[in-house]
Amino acid sequence: MKKISIFGDSISTEPILKALVEKKLSDRSIDAKVDIFAVPGESSKDGLERLYQVVQGAYDLNIVFFGANDAALHYNVSPSEFVENLQRIASTLGQDKTSIITVPYLNEKLTSKYRSNEQVAKYVEAEINAFKDSPVNIINLNKAMWETINPDKFIIDDGLHFTEAGYQLLSDLITENIRKKVE
């Protein structure tokens, strides 16, 4: 059985994410258990302080999903600091065992004045550039959301968190990433 951690902020806290990923892996004949290490409102800087929780579990694969808060202006985390935090997380967990999900699309009409897709794009670009020549896999959720006809269908009425359709997309991307790593 593969042990998988999902380490992130509030978007990762919903039980539906764990259930969907485990079911989709099972449907692909991949025996896996997913543990969630997610705290609402955290940035990657906060995640570093509790990284030891994930390390103690000695996971086979780690999915890291921070950034929605890092990219918010009022958190004061620059793209370079964000990437440095992600690099420390990946190095600690093992780069060959770590995949990072990009900062997601958000619905600017519904979210706070501190968040914008223009700002998010800077963080996504920083993530992609930082890990392009490393064993860390990037799961480009932002791109997948933008490539649909209506990315707002993935976001609830707070402009940031996910609908069931958003979790379906996210779990599909995570499952495909894991499948490629284990097969």
Tab-separated table of C-alpha atoms in Angstrom:
chain	number	residue	atom	x	y	z
A	1	MET	CA	0.000	0.000	0.000
A	2	LYS	CA	1.259	3.466	-0.941
A	3	LYS	CA	1.141	6.116	1.761
A	4	ILE	CA	0.366	9.573	0.361
A	5	SER	CA	0.269	12.912	2.141
A	6	ILE	CA	-1.532	16.030	0.999
A	7	PHE	CA	0.026	19.015	2.734
A	8	GLY	CA	-1.530	22.442	2.358
A	9	ASP	CA	-4.050	25.078	3.332
A	10	SER	CA	-7.859	25.205	3.601
A	11	ILE	CA	-8.558	23.992	0.070
A	12	SER	CA	-7.024	20.659	1.078
A	13	THR	CA	-9.052	20.281	4.284
A	14	GLU	CA	-12.282	19.096	2.674
A	15	PRO	CA	-12.875	15.345	3.260
A	16	ILE	CA	-14.109	15.008	-0.324
A	17	LEU	CA	-10.532	15.431	-1.578
A	18	LYS	CA	-9.223	12.430	0.357
A	19	ALA	CA	-12.249	10.319	-0.611
A	20	LEU	CA	-12.003	11.172	-4.309
A	21	VAL	CA	-8.259	10.575	-4.567
A	22	GLU	CA	-8.455	7.230	-2.742
A	23	LYS	CA	-11.410	6.098	-4.897
A	24	LYS	CA	-9.815	7.152	-8.168
A	25	LEU	CA	-6.550	5.438	-7.246
A	26	SER	CA	-8.450	2.291	-6.287
A	27	ASP	CA	-10.287	2.420	-9.631
A	28	ARG	CA	-6.834	2.338	-11.262
A	29	SER	CA	-5.791	-0.638	-9.113
A	30	ILE	CA	-3.447	1.475	-6.997
A	31	ASP	CA	-3.693	0.537	-3.335
A	32	ALA	CA	-3.166	3.777	-1.421
A	33	LYS	CA	-4.021	5.565	1.789
A	34	VAL	CA	-4.174	9.365	1.767
A	35	ASP	CA	-3.554	11.469	4.859
A	36	ILE	CA	-4.380	15.165	4.870
A	37	PHE	CA	-2.165	17.708	6.624
A	38	ALA	CA	-3.989	20.950	5.925
A	39	VAL	CA	-4.783	23.997	8.013
A	40	PRO	CA	-7.086	26.814	6.893
A	41	GLY	CA	-5.494	30.221	6.517
A	42	GLU	CA	-1.921	28.998	6.338
A	43	SER	CA	0.774	30.151	3.967
A	44	SER	CA	3.781	28.084	2.926
A	45	LYS	CA	5.718	29.848	5.698
A	46	ASP	CA	3.244	28.482	8.253
A	47	GLY	CA	3.485	25.064	6.649
A	48	LEU	CA	7.216	24.962	7.279
A	49	GLU	CA	6.514	25.143	11.004
A	50	ARG	CA	4.478	21.934	10.933
A	51	LEU	CA	6.369	20.089	8.224
A	52	TYR	CA	7.645	17.697	10.901
A	53	GLN	CA	4.133	16.152	11.021
A	54	VAL	CA	4.441	14.994	7.420
A	55	VAL	CA	8.069	13.931	7.841
A	56	GLN	CA	7.125	11.698	10.803
A	57	GLY	CA	4.703	9.775	8.583
A	58	ALA	CA	7.455	8.702	6.155
A	59	TYR	CA	5.144	8.955	3.138
A	60	ASP	CA	5.852	7.331	-0.201
A	61	LEU	CA	4.509	10.373	-2.061
A	62	ASN	CA	3.759	13.915	-0.949
A	63	ILE	CA	1.406	16.370	-2.617
A	64	VAL	CA	2.079	19.969	-1.566
A	65	PHE	CA	-0.665	22.530	-2.148
A	66	PHE	CA	0.061	25.958	-0.718
A	67	GLY	CA	-0.194	29.290	-2.446
A	68	ALA	CA	-3.751	30.591	-2.315
A	69	ASN	CA	-2.848	32.503	0.831
A	70	ASP	CA	0.762	33.202	-0.119
A	71	ALA	CA	-0.470	35.020	-3.242
A	72	ALA	CA	-2.873	37.214	-1.248
A	73	LEU	CA	-1.380	40.679	-0.760
A	74	HIS	CA	-2.193	40.866	2.948
A	75	TYR	CA	-0.065	37.786	3.718
A	76	ASN	CA	3.110	39.580	2.616
A	77	VAL	CA	4.790	36.521	1.107
A	78	SER	CA	6.698	37.421	-2.056
A	79	PRO	CA	6.879	34.976	-4.984
A	80	SER	CA	10.577	34.403	-4.223
A	81	GLU	CA	9.894	33.669	-0.542
A	82	PHE	CA	7.025	31.376	-1.566
A	83	VAL	CA	9.334	29.412	-3.868
A	84	GLU	CA	12.052	29.231	-1.211
A	85	ASN	CA	9.503	27.789	1.223
A	86	LEU	CA	8.350	25.226	-1.340
A	87	GLN	CA	11.950	24.275	-2.100
A	88	ARG	CA	12.637	23.713	1.610
A	89	ILE	CA	9.478	21.598	1.890
A	90	ALA	CA	10.370	19.520	-1.182
A	91	SER	CA	13.974	19.046	-0.049
A	92	THR	CA	12.850	17.917	3.386
A	93	LEU	CA	10.223	15.509	2.044
A	94	GLY	CA	12.410	14.265	-0.814
A	95	GLN	CA	12.232	15.880	-4.224
A	96	ASP	CA	11.662	12.588	-6.009
A	97	LYS	CA	8.670	11.897	-3.723
A	98	THR	CA	7.113	15.368	-3.924
A	99	SER	CA	4.661	16.986	-6.310
A	100	ILE	CA	3.552	20.591	-6.022
A	101	ILE	CA	0.159	21.875	-7.105
A	102	THR	CA	0.181	25.381	-8.548
A	103	VAL	CA	-1.824	28.206	-7.034
A	104	PRO	CA	-5.389	27.851	-8.364
A	105	TYR	CA	-7.543	30.215	-10.370
A	106	LEU	CA	-9.864	32.379	-8.290
A	107	ASN	CA	-13.087	34.207	-9.042
A	108	GLU	CA	-12.098	37.861	-8.672
A	109	LYS	CA	-15.717	39.041	-8.630
A	110	LEU	CA	-16.361	37.130	-5.429
A	111	THR	CA	-13.073	37.168	-3.525
A	112	SER	CA	-11.424	39.879	-1.425
A	113	LYS	CA	-9.633	42.939	-2.752
A	114	TYR	CA	-6.355	41.349	-1.644
A	115	ARG	CA	-6.553	38.584	-4.232
A	116	SER	CA	-6.289	38.680	-8.025
A	117	ASN	CA	-5.489	36.299	-10.851
A	118	GLU	CA	-2.799	38.731	-11.992
A	119	GLN	CA	-1.067	38.248	-8.628
A	120	VAL	CA	-1.673	34.479	-8.725
A	121	ALA	CA	0.003	34.286	-12.150
A	122	LYS	CA	3.267	35.602	-10.654
A	123	TYR	CA	3.284	32.800	-8.089
A	124	VAL	CA	2.405	30.115	-10.642
A	125	GLU	CA	5.213	31.291	-12.910
A	126	ALA	CA	7.639	31.296	-9.972
A	127	GLU	CA	6.632	27.717	-9.049
A	128	ILE	CA	7.017	26.418	-12.573
A	129	ASN	CA	10.380	28.111	-13.091
A	130	ALA	CA	11.762	27.031	-9.721
A	131	PHE	CA	11.092	23.337	-10.293
A	132	LYS	CA	11.504	22.956	-14.063
A	133	ASP	CA	14.918	21.306	-13.750
A	134	SER	CA	14.223	19.307	-10.601
A	135	PRO	CA	12.706	15.910	-9.807
A	136	VAL	CA	9.748	17.676	-8.187
A	137	ASN	CA	6.614	17.326	-10.307
A	138	ILE	CA	4.407	20.350	-10.915
A	139	ILE	CA	0.674	19.728	-11.132
A	140	ASN	CA	-0.546	22.772	-13.048
A	141	LEU	CA	-4.010	23.173	-11.569
A	142	ASN	CA	-4.130	26.849	-12.520
A	143	LYS	CA	-3.674	26.037	-16.208
A	144	ALA	CA	-6.231	23.209	-16.069
A	145	MET	CA	-8.800	25.553	-14.532
A	146	TRP	CA	-8.183	28.334	-17.080
A	147	GLU	CA	-8.412	25.878	-19.995
A	148	THR	CA	-12.073	25.117	-19.283
A	149	ILE	CA	-14.969	27.079	-20.744
A	150	ASN	CA	-16.041	28.361	-17.320
A	151	PRO	CA	-13.423	28.191	-14.555
A	152	ASP	CA	-15.883	29.832	-12.142
A	153	LYS	CA	-17.732	26.506	-11.953
A	154	PHE	CA	-14.854	25.222	-9.815
A	155	ILE	CA	-15.171	27.961	-7.183
A	156	ILE	CA	-17.797	28.505	-4.480
A	157	ASP	CA	-19.303	31.883	-3.703
A	158	ASP	CA	-16.322	33.063	-1.630
A	159	GLY	CA	-14.290	33.248	-4.840
A	160	LEU	CA	-11.513	30.988	-3.529
A	161	HIS	CA	-12.602	27.576	-2.252
A	162	PHE	CA	-13.746	24.710	-4.444
A	163	THR	CA	-17.066	23.290	-5.544
A	164	GLU	CA	-17.488	19.560	-6.034
A	165	ALA	CA	-16.489	20.090	-9.688
A	166	GLY	CA	-13.310	21.787	-8.467
A	167	TYR	CA	-12.493	18.818	-6.267
A	168	GLN	CA	-13.212	16.433	-9.148
A	169	LEU	CA	-10.692	18.291	-11.313
A	170	LEU	CA	-8.123	18.504	-8.520
A	171	SER	CA	-8.474	14.820	-7.648
A	172	ASP	CA	-8.154	13.850	-11.339
A	173	LEU	CA	-4.883	15.777	-11.596
A	174	ILE	CA	-3.517	14.339	-8.340
A	175	THR	CA	-4.517	10.801	-9.298
A	176	GLU	CA	-2.881	11.067	-12.723
A	177	ASN	CA	0.287	12.421	-11.140
A	178	ILE	CA	0.405	9.560	-8.631
A	179	ARG	CA	-0.326	6.979	-11.334
A	180	LYS	CA	2.676	8.189	-13.355
A	181	LYS	CA	4.912	8.039	-10.277
A	182	VAL	CA	3.978	4.514	-9.221
A	183	GLU	CA	3.669	2.759	-12.557
